[in-house]
PDB file of C-alpha atoms and ligand atoms in Angstrom:
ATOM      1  CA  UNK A1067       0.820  -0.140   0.267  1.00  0.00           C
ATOM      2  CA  UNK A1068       1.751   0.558   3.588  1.00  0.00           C
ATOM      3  CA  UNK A1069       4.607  -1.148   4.972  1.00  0.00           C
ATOM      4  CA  UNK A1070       4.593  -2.580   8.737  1.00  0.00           C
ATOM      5  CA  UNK A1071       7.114  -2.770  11.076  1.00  0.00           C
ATOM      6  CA  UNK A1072       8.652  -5.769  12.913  1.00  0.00           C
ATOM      7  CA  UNK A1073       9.735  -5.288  16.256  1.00  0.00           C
ATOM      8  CA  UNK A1074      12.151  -7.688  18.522  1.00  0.00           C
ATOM      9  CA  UNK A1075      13.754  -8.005  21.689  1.00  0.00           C
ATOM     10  CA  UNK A1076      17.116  -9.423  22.260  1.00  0.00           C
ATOM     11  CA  UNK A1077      15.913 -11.018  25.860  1.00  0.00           C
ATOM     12  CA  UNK A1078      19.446 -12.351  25.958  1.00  0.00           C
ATOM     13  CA  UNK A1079      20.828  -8.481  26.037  1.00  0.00           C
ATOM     14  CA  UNK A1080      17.545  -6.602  27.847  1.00  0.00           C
ATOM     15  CA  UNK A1081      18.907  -5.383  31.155  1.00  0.00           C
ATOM     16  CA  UNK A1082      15.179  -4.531  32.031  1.00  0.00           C
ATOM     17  CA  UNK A1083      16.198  -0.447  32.318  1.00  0.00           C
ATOM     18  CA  UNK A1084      12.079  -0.757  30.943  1.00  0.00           C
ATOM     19  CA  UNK A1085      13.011   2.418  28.488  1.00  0.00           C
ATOM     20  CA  UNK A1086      10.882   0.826  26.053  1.00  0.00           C
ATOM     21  CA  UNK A1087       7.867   0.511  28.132  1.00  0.00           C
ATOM     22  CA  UNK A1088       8.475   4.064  29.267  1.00  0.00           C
ATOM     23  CA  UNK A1089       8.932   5.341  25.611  1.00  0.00           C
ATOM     24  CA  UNK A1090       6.283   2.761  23.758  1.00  0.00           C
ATOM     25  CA  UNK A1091       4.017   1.632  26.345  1.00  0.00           C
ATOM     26  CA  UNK A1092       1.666   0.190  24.031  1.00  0.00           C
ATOM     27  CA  UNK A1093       4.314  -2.221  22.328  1.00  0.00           C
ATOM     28  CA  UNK A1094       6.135  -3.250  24.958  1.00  0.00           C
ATOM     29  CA  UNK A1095       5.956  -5.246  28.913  1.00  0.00           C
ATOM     30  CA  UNK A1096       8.435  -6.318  31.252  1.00  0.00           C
ATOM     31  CA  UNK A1097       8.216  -9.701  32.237  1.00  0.00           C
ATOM     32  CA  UNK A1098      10.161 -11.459  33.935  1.00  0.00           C
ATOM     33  CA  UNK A1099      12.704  -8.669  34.469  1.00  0.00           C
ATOM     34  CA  UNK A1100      12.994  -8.119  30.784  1.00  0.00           C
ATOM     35  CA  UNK A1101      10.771  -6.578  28.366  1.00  0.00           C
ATOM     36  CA  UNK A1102       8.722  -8.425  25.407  1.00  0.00           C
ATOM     37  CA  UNK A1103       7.403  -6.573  22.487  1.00  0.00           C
ATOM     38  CA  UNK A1104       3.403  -6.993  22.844  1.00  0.00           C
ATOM     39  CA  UNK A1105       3.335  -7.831  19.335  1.00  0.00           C
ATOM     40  CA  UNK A1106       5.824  -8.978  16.405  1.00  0.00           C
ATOM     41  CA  UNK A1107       4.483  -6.625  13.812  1.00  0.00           C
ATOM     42  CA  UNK A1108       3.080  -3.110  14.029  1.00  0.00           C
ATOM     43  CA  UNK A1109       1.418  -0.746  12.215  1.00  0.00           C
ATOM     44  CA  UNK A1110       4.479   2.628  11.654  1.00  0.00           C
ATOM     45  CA  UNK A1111       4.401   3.921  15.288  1.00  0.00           C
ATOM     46  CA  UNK A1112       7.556   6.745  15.876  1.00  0.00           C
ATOM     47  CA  UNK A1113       7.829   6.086  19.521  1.00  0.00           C
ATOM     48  CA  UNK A1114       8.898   2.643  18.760  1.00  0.00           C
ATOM     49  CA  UNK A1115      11.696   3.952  16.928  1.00  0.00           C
ATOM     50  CA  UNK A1116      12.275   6.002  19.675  1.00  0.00           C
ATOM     51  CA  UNK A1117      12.638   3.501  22.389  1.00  0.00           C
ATOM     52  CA  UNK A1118      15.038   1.619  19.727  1.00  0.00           C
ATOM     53  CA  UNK A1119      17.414   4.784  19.525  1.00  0.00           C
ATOM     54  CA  UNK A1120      16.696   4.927  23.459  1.00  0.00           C
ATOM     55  CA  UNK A1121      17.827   1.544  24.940  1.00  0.00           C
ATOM     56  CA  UNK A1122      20.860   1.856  26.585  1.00  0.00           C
ATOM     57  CA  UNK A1123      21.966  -1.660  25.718  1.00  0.00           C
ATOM     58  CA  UNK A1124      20.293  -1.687  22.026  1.00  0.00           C
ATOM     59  CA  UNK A1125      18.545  -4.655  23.040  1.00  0.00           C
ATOM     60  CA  UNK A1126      15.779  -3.569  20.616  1.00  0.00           C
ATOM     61  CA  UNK A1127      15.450  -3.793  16.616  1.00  0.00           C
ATOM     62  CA  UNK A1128      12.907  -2.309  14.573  1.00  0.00           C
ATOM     63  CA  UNK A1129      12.766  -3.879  10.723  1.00  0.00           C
ATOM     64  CA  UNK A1130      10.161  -2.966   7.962  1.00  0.00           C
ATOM     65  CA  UNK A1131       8.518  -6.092   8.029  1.00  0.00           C
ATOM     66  CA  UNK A1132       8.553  -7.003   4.362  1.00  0.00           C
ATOM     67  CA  UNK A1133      12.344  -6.260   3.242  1.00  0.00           C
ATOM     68  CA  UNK A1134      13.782  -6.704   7.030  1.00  0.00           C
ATOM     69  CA  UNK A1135      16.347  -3.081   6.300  1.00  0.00           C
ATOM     70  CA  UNK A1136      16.764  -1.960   9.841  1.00  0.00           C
ATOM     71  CA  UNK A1137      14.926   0.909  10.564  1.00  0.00           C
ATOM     72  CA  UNK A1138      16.233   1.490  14.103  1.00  0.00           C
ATOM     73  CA  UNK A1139      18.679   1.707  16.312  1.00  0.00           C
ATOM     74  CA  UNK A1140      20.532   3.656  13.111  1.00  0.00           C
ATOM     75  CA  UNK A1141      23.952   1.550  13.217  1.00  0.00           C
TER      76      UNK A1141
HETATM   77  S1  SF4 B 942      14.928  -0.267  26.971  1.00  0.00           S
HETATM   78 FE1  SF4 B 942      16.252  -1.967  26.328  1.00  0.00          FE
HETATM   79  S2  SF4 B 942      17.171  -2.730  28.208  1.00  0.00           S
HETATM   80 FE2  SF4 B 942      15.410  -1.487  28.785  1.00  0.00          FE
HETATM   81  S3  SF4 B 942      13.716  -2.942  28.993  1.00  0.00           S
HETATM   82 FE3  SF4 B 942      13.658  -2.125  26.908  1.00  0.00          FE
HETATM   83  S4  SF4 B 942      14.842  -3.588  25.676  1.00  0.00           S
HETATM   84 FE4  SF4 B 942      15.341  -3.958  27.828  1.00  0.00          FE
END
């Protein structure tokens, strides 16, 4: 089975730099000033792991969905 990805935003910690959107701009908007993940769960998608490595406040976490191990930003 393959797995899917969770994907969440730490709103409290965005500082709306909008890497994420730049990097992923099918999983993520800015709103507000601060950027929301377009959906919870995703199918694998690399550039989301990207943005995760890429946001300079690592306001972003990407988990496999079912066992919740961090995939990204690598600690
Ligand atoms: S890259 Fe990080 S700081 Fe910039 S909008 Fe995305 S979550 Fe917010």
């Amino acid at each position: 089975m393959v797995s899917r990805w969770s994907v969440e935003v730490d709103r409290g910690v965005c500082i709306g730099a909008s890497v994420c959107a730049n990097y992923a701009p099918g999983h993520f908007e800015l709103a507000d000033g601060k950027s929301r993940p377009l959906a919870a769960v995703i199918d694998p998608d690399d550039a989301v792991l990207d943005a995760a490595e890429t946001c300079p406040v690592a306001a972003l976490a990407v988990r496999d969905a079912d066992s919740g191990a961090l995939l990204a930003p690598e600690e």
